[in-house]
Short mmCIF file of C-alpha atoms and ligand atoms in Angstrom, two decimals:
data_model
loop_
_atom_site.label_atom_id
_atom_site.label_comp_id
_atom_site.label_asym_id
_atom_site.label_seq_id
_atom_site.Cartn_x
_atom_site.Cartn_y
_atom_site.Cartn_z
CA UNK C 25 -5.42 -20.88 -24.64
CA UNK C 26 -5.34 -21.07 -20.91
CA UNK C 27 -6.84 -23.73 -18.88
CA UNK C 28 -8.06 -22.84 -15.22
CA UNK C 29 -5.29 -24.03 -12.47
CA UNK C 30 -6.37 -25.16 -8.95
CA UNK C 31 -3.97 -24.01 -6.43
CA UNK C 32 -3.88 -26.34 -3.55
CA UNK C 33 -3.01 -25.32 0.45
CA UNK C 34 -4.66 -23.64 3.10
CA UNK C 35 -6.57 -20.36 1.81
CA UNK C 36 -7.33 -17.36 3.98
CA UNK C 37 -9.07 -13.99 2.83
CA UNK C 38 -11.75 -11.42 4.19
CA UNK C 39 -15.63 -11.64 3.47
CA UNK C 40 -16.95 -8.73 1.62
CA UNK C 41 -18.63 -7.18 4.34
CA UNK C 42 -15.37 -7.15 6.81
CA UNK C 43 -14.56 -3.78 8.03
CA UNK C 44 -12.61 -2.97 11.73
CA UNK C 45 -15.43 -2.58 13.57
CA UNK C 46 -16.88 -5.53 12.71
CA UNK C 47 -13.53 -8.21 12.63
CA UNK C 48 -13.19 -10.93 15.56
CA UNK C 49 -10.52 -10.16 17.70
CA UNK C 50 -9.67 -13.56 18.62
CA UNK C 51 -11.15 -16.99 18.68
CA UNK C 52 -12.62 -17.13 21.90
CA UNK C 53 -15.15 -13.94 20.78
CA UNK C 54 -16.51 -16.15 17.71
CA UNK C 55 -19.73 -16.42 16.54
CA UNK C 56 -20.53 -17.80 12.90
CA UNK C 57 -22.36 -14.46 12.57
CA UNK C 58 -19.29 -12.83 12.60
CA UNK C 59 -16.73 -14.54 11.24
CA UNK C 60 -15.79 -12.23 8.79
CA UNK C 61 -13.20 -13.79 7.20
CA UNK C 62 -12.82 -17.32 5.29
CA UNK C 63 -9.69 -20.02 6.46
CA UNK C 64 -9.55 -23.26 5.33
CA UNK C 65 -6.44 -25.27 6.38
CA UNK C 66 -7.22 -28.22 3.33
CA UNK C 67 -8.35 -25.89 0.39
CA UNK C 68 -8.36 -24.82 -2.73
CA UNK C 69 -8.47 -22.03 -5.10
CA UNK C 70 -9.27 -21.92 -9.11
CA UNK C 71 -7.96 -19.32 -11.27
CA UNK C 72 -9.31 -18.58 -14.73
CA UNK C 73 -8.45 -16.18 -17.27
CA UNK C 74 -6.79 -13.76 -14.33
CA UNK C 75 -9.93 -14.18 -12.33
CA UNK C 76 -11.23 -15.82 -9.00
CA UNK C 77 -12.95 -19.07 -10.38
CA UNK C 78 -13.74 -20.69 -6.63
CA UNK C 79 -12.08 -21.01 -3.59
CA UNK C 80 -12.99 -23.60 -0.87
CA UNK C 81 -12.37 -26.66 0.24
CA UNK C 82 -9.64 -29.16 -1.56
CA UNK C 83 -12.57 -32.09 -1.26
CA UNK C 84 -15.09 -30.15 -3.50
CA UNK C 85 -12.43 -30.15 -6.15
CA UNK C 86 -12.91 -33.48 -8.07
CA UNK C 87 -16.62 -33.03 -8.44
CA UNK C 88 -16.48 -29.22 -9.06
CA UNK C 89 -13.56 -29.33 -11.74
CA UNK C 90 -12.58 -32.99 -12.89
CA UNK C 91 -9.06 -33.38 -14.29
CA UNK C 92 -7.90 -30.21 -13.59
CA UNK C 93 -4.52 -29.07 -13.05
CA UNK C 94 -3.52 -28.71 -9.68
CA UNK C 95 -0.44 -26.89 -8.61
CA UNK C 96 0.25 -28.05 -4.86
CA UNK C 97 1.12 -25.81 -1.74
CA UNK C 98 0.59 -27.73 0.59
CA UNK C 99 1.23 -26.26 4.17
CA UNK C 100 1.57 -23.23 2.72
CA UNK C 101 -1.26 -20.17 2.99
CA UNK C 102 -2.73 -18.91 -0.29
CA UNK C 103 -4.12 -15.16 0.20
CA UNK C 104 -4.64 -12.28 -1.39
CA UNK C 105 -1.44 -10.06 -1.91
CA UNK C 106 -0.49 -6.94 0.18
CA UNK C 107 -1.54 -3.41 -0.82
CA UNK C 108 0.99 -0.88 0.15
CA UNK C 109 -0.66 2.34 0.02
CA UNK C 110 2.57 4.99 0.54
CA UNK C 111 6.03 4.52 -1.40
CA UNK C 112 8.58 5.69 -3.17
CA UNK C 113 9.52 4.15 -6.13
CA UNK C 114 12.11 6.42 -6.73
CA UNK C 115 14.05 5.86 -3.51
CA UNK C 116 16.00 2.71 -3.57
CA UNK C 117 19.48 3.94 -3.40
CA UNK C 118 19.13 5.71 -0.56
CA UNK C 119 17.14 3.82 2.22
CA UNK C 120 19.57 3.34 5.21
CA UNK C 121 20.83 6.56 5.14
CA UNK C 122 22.47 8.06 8.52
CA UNK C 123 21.03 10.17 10.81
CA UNK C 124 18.73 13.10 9.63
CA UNK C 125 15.18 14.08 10.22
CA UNK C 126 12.70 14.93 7.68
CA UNK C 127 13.09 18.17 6.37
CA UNK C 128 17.18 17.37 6.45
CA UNK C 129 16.67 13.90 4.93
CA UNK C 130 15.52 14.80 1.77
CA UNK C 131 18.05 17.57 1.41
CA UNK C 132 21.01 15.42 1.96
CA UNK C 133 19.81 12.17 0.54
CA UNK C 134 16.65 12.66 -1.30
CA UNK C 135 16.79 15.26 -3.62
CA UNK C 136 20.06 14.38 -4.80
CA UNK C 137 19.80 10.77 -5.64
CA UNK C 138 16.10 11.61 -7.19
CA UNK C 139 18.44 13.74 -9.88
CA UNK C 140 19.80 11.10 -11.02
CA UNK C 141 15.80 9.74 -13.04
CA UNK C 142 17.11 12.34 -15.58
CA UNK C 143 18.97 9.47 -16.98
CA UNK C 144 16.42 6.98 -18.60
CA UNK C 145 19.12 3.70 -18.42
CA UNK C 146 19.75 4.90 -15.00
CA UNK C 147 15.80 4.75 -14.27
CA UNK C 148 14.80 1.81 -16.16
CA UNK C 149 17.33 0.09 -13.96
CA UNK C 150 16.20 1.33 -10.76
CA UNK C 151 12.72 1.20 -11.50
CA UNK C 152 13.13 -2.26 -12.49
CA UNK C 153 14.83 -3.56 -9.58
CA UNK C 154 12.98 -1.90 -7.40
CA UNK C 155 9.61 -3.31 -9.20
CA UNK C 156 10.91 -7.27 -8.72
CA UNK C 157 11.94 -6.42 -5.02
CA UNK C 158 8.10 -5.16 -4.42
CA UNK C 159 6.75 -8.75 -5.49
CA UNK C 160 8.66 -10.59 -4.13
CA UNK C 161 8.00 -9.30 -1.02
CA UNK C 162 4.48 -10.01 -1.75
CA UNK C 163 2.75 -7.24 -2.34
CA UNK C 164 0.52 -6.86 -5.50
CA UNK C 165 -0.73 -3.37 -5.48
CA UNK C 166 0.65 0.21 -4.39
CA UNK C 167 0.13 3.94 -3.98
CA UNK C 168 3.60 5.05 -5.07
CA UNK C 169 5.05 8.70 -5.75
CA UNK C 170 6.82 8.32 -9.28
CA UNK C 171 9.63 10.36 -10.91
CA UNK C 172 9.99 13.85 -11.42
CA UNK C 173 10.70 13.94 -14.68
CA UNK C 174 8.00 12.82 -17.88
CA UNK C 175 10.06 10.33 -19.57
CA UNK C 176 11.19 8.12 -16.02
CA UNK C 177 7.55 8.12 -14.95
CA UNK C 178 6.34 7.13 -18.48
CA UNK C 179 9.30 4.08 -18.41
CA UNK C 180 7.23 3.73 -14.93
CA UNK C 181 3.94 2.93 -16.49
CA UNK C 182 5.98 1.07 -18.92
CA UNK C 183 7.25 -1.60 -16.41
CA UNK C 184 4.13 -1.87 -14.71
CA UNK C 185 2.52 -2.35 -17.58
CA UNK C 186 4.87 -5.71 -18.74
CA UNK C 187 3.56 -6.52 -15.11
CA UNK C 188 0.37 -6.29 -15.25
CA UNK C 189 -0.38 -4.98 -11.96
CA UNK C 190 -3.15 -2.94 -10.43
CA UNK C 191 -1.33 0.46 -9.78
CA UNK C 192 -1.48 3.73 -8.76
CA UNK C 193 1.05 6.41 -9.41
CA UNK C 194 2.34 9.39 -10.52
CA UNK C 195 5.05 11.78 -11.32
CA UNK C 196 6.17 13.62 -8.19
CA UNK C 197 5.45 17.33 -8.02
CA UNK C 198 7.06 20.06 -6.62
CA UNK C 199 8.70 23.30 -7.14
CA UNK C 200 9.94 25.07 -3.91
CA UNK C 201 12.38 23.72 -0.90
CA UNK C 202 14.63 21.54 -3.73
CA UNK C 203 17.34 21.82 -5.86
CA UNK C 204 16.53 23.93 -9.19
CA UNK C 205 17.18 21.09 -11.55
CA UNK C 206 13.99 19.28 -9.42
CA UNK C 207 11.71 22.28 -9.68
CA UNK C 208 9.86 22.03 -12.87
CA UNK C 209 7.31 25.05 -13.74
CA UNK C 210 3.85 24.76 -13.29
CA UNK C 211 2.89 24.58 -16.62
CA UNK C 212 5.99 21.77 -17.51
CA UNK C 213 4.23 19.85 -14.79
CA UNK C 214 0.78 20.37 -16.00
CA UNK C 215 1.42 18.97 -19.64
CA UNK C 216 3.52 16.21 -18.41
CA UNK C 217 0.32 15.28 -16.42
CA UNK C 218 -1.92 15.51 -18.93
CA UNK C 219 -0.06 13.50 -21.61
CA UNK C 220 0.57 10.68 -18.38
CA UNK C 221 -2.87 10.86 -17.57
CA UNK C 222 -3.89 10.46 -21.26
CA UNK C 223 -1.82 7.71 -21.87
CA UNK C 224 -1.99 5.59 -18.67
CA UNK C 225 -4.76 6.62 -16.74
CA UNK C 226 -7.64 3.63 -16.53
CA UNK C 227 -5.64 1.68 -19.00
CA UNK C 228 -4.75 -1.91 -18.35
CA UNK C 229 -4.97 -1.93 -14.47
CA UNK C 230 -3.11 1.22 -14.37
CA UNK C 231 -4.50 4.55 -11.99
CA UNK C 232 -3.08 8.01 -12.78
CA UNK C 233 -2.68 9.62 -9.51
CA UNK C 234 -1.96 13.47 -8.74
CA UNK C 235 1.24 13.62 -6.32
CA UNK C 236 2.09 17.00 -5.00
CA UNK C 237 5.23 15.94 -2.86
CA UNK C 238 3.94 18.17 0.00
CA UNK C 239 2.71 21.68 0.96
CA UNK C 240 6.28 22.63 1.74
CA UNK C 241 7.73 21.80 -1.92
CA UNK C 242 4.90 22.83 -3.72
CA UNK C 243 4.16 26.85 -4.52
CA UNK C 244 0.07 27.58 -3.99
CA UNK C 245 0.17 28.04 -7.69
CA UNK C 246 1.03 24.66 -7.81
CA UNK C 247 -1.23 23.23 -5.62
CA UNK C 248 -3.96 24.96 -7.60
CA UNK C 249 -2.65 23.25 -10.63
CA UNK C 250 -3.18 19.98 -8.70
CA UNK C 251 -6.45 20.78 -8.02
CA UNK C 252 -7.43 22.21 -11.58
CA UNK C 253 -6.44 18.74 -13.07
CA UNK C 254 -8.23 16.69 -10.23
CA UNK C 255 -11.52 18.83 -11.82
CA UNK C 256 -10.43 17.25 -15.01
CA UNK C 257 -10.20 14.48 -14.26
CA UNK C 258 -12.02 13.31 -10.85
CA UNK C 259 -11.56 9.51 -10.92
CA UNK C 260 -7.60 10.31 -10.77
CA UNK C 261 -6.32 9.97 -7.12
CA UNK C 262 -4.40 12.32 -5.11
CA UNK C 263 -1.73 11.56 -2.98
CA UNK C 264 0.56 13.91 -0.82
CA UNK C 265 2.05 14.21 2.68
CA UNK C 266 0.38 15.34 5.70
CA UNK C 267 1.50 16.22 9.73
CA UNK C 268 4.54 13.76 9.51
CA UNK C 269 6.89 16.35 11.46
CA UNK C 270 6.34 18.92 13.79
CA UNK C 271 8.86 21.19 12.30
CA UNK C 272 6.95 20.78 8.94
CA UNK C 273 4.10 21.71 10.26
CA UNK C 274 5.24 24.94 12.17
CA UNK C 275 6.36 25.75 8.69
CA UNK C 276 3.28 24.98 6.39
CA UNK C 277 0.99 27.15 9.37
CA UNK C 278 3.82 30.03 8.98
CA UNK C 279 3.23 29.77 5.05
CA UNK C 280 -0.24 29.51 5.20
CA UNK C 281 -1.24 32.11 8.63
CA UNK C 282 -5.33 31.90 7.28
CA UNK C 283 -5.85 28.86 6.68
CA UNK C 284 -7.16 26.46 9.73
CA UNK C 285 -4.74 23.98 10.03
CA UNK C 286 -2.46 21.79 7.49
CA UNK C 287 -5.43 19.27 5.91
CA UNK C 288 -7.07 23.18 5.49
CA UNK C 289 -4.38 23.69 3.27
CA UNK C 290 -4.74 20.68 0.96
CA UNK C 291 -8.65 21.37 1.01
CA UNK C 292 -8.27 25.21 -0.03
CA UNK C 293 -6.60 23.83 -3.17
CA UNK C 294 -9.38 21.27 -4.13
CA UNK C 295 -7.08 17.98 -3.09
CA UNK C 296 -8.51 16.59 -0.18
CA UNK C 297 -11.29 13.83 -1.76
CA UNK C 298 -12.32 10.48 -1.12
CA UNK C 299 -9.48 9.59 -3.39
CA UNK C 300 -6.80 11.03 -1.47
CA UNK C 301 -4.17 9.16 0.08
CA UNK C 302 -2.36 11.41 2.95
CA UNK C 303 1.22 10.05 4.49
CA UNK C 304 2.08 9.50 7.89
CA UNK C 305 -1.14 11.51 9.61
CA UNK C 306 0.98 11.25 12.65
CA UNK C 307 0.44 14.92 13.90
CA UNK C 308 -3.27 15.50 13.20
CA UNK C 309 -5.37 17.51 15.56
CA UNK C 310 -9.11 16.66 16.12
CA UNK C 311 -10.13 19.43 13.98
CA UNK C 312 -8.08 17.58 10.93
CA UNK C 313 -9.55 14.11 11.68
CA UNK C 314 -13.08 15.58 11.67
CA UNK C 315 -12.39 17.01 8.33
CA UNK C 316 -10.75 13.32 7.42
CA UNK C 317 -14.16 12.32 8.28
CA UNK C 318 -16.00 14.87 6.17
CA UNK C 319 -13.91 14.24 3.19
CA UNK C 320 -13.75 10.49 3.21
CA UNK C 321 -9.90 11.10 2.76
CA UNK C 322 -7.41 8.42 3.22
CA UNK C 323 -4.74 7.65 5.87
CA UNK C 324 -1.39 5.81 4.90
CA UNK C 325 0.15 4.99 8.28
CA UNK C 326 3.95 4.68 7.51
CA UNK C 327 5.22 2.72 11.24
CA UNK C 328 8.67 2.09 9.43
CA UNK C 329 8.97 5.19 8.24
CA UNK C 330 7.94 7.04 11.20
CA UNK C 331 10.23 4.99 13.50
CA UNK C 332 13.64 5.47 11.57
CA UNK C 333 13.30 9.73 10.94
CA UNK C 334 11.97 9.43 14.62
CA UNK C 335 8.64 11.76 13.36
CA UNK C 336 6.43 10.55 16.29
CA UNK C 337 3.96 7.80 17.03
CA UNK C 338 0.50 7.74 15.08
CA UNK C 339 -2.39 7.08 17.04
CA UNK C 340 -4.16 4.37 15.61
CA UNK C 341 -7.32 4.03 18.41
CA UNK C 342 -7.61 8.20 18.31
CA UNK C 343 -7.97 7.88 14.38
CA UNK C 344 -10.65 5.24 14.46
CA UNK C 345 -12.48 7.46 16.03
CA UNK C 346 -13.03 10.00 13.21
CA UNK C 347 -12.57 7.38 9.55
CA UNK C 348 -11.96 3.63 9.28
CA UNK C 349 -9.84 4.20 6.20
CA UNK C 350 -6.75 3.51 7.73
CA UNK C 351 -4.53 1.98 5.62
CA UNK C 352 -0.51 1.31 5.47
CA UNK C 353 2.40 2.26 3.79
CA UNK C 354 5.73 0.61 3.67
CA UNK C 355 7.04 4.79 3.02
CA UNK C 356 9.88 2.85 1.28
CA UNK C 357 12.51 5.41 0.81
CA UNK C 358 12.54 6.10 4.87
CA UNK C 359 10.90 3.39 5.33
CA UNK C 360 13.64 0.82 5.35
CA UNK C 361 11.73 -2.45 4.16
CA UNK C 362 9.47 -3.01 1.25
CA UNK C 363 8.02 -6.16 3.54
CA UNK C 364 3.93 -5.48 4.88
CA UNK C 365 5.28 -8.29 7.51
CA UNK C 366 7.46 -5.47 8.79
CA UNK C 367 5.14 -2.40 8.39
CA UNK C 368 2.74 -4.83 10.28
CA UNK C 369 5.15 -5.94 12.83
CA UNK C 370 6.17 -2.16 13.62
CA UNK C 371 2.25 -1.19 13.48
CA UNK C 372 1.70 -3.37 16.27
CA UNK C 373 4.70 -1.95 18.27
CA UNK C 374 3.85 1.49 17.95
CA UNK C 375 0.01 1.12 19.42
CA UNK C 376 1.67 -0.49 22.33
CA UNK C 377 3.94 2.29 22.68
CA UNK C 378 0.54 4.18 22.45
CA UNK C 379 -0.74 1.66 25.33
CA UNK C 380 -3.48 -0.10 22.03
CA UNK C 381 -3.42 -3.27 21.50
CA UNK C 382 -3.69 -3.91 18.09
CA UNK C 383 -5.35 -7.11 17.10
CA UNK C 384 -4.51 -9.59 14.19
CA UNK C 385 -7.07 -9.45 11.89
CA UNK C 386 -7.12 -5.76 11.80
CA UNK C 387 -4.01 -5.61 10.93
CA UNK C 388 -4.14 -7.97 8.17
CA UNK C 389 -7.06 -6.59 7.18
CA UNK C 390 -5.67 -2.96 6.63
CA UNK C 391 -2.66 -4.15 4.69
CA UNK C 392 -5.14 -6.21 2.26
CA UNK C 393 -8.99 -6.00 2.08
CA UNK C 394 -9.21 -2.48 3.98
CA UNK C 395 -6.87 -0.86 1.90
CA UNK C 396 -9.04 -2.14 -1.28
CA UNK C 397 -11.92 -1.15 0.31
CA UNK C 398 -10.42 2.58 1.19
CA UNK C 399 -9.13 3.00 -2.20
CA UNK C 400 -12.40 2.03 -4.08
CA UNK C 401 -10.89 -1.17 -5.84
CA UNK C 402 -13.18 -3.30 -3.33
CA UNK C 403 -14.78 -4.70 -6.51
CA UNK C 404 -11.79 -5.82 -8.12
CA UNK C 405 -9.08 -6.66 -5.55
CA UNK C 406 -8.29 -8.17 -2.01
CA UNK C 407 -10.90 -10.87 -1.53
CA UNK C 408 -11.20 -14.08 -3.07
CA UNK C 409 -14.83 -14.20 -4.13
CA UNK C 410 -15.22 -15.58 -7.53
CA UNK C 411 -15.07 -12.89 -10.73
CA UNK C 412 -12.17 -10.74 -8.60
CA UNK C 413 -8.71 -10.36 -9.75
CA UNK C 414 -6.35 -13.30 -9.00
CA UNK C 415 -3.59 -11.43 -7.58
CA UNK C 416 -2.56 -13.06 -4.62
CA UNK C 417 0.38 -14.64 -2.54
CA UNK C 418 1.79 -17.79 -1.27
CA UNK C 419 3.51 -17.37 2.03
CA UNK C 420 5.30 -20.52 3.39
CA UNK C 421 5.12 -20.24 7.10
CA UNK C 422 7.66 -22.59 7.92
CA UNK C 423 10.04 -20.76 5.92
CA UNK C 424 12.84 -20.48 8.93
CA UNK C 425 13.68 -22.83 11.78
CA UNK C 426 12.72 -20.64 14.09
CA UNK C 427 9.48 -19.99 12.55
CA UNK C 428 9.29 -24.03 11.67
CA UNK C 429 9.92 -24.46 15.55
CA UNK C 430 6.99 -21.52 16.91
CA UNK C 431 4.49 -23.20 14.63
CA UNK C 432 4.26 -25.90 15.88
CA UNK C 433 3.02 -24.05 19.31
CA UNK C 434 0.30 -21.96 17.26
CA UNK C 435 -3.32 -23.21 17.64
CA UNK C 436 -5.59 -21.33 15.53
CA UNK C 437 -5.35 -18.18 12.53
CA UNK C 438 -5.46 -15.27 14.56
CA UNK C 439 -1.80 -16.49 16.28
CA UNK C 440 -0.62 -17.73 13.04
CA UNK C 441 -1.26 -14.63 11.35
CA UNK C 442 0.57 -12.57 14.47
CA UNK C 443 3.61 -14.80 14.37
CA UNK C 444 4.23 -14.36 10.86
CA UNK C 445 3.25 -10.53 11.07
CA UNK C 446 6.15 -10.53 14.40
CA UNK C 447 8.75 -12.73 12.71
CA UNK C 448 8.03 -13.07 9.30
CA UNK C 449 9.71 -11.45 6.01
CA UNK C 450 10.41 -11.78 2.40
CA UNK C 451 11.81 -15.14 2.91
CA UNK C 452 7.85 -16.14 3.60
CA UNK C 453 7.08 -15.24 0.42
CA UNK C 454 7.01 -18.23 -1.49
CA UNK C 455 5.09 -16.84 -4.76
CA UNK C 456 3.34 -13.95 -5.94
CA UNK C 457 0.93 -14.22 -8.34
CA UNK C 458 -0.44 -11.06 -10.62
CA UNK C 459 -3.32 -11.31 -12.73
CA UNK C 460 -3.07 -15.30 -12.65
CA UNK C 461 0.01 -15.13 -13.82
CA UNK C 462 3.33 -16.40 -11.31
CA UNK C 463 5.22 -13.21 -10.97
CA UNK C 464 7.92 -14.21 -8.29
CA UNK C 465 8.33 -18.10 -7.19
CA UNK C 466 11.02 -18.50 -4.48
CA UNK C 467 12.92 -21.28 -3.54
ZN1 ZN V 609 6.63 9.50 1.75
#
């Protein structure tokens, strides 16, 4: 039987009632009214059974939980793992690929390594790398488009099931604008659903989630289909690409002359809910956020991905103006790191393109506790308050010289947290931890 470990460094996570509006934006506009988020440089945190036991400070230990094990990290910082909430799992063999823009991209590189999940040794294998590469960059839960094809996205489930991790996923949809061998009929994809639903959805810590690839690849017979199984099954989540490209969206309005806009087009079809997770949101016009707003929809800002097929900058302060539920997405595929630290590093550099400065702790927040909050999994994940989930990370911020050298210049959490977020990576990442369970311990 397992005994409850105390982990033992500094421990940083968000109160419950954090949200943007309400996080400090630095030290000198603190009040203890609204410090909305816990940091404790000597602390502690107890694990039992997979679950938050206590977390506070190292001192409280002896009395609280005499003779128990204590696994030390000292100088290290113990918090809860990322959440990236827009990925392919699909597309590591072809991130770093030369030169094209969206709609080219996925012709040329895309569709034609995605082909090759028609071989399950060939998945497993890519799928499994792919899965160890994710946590041990940190992160403990994603949105992530699946394979194509029934049997790769059940090997999917499969894997993260051995893991143990709270997921979300599904096979990828689509049947127009790709290679015939890609384009499986509606009905194939509607009974591949249904048996992945049946056997995955809500089981373990596994979500079943609808993903139409995007309005361009998918006929409107298709996108009904979507939205017939949604009515199925309305706890599944949706996710799907919106205004990432301007030629895309010239397109989808040309397809679709009636409808209002591009989100119209999702919401004709029944798909845009307070479960769905749109991509990129980079081109949206005030008419879309305002429906973002209605909805309670979700938007996965991709900075990585946005930045290397050159698809525009998203306006972070414009979309806070319409839906907090802002969340981001590594977009791994064009997105060229499976890191948050670089999503967040690249986040920051686009609102000062965009002339916003983006502060630390919202940041932070929107790669952990916000995206829990936005996805409904508030009351499992992404705070440390005792009965959650224990899936969190150890990052070692001393990890480089150079980062050994700048810390000792940094006098309080909001710069420590923008110094890792501006130089860290995967070598900061000194364990992940799923379910209470070590998952990926580095050197
Ligand atoms: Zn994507």
């Amino acid at each position: 039987m397992n005994e409850p470990i105390a982990y033992h460094g500094a421990i940083f996570y968000f109160k419950e009632t954090a949200t943007i509006a309400n996080l400090p934006i630095n030290k000198d506009k603190l009040s203890d009214q609204d410090t909305q988020y816990v940091y404790i440089e000597d602390g502690v945190l107890v694990v039992d059974a997979g679950k938050i036991k206590f977390a506070g400070n190292f001192s409280e230990l002896k009395n609280k939980f005499p003779g128990i094990k204590v696994v030390d990290y000292k100088n290290k910082i113990i918090t809860p793992g990322f959440i990236d909430t827009h990925q392919h799992a699909t597309q590591s063999a072809i991130v770093a690929a030369y030169g094209d823009k969206l709609l080219e991209w996925l012709d040329n590189y895309v569709f034609p390594s995605e082909s090759s999940y028609s071989d399950k040794a060939s998945a497993t294998k890519d799928l499994t790398f792919f899965l160890d590469q994710l946590v041990s960059n940190g992160t403990t839960t994603a949105v992530s488009y699946g394979p194509l094809f029934y049997e790769a996205s059940d090997i999917f489930f499969e894997e993260l099931k051995k893991r143990n991790m709270r997921f979300i996923t599904g096979n990828i949809i689509m049947d127009e604008n790709s290679p015939a061998n890609l384009q499986l009929t509606t009905q194939v994809n509607y009974d591949n659903c249904q048996k992945l639903i049946a056997k995955w959805h809500n089981k373990n810590r596994l979500s079943y989630c609808i993903s139409p690839r995007f309005a361009l690849a998918c006929s409107g017979a298709m996108l009904e289909m979507c939205g017939a199984l949604k009515k199925e099954h309305p706890d599944c989540y949706i996710q799907t690409h919106l205004d990432e490209n301007l030629n895309e969206i010239a397109a989808v309005k040309k397809l679709y002359p009636k409808l209002k806009n591009y989100f119209d087009v999702y919401d004709h079809y029944g798909l845009a809910t307070d479960r769905t997770i749109f991509g990129h949101c980079i081109h949206t016009t005030d008419a879309e956020l305002e429906a973002f707003k209605k909805t309670g929809a979700i938007i996965s800002w991709c900075p990585l991905s946005n930045n290397f097929l050159g698809s525009g900058l998203f306006n972070f302060a414009r979309a806070l103006k319409y839906t907090d539920k802002i969340t981001l997405g590594t977009d791994w595929g064009a997105g060229n790191c499976l890191s948050m630290f670089a999503v967040l590093d690249d986040a920051y550099k686009v609102s000062m393109l965009n002339s916003v400065k983006l502060p630390s702790m919202v940041r932070w927040y929107m790669a952990t506790y916000g995206a829990a909050r936005a996805l409904q999994l508030h009351d499992k994940i992404g705070t440390f308050k005792p009965g959650k989930e224990a899936d969190f990370v150890v990052i070692d911020p001393n990890a480089t010289p150079y980062l050994k050298y700048r810390r000792e210049k940094v006098s309080d959490i909001f710069e420590l947290l923008f110094i890792l977020m501006t130089l860290g990576s995967e070598e900061n990442i000194k364990a992940t931890y799923i379910y209470g369970e070590c998952a990926y311990l580095g050197d």
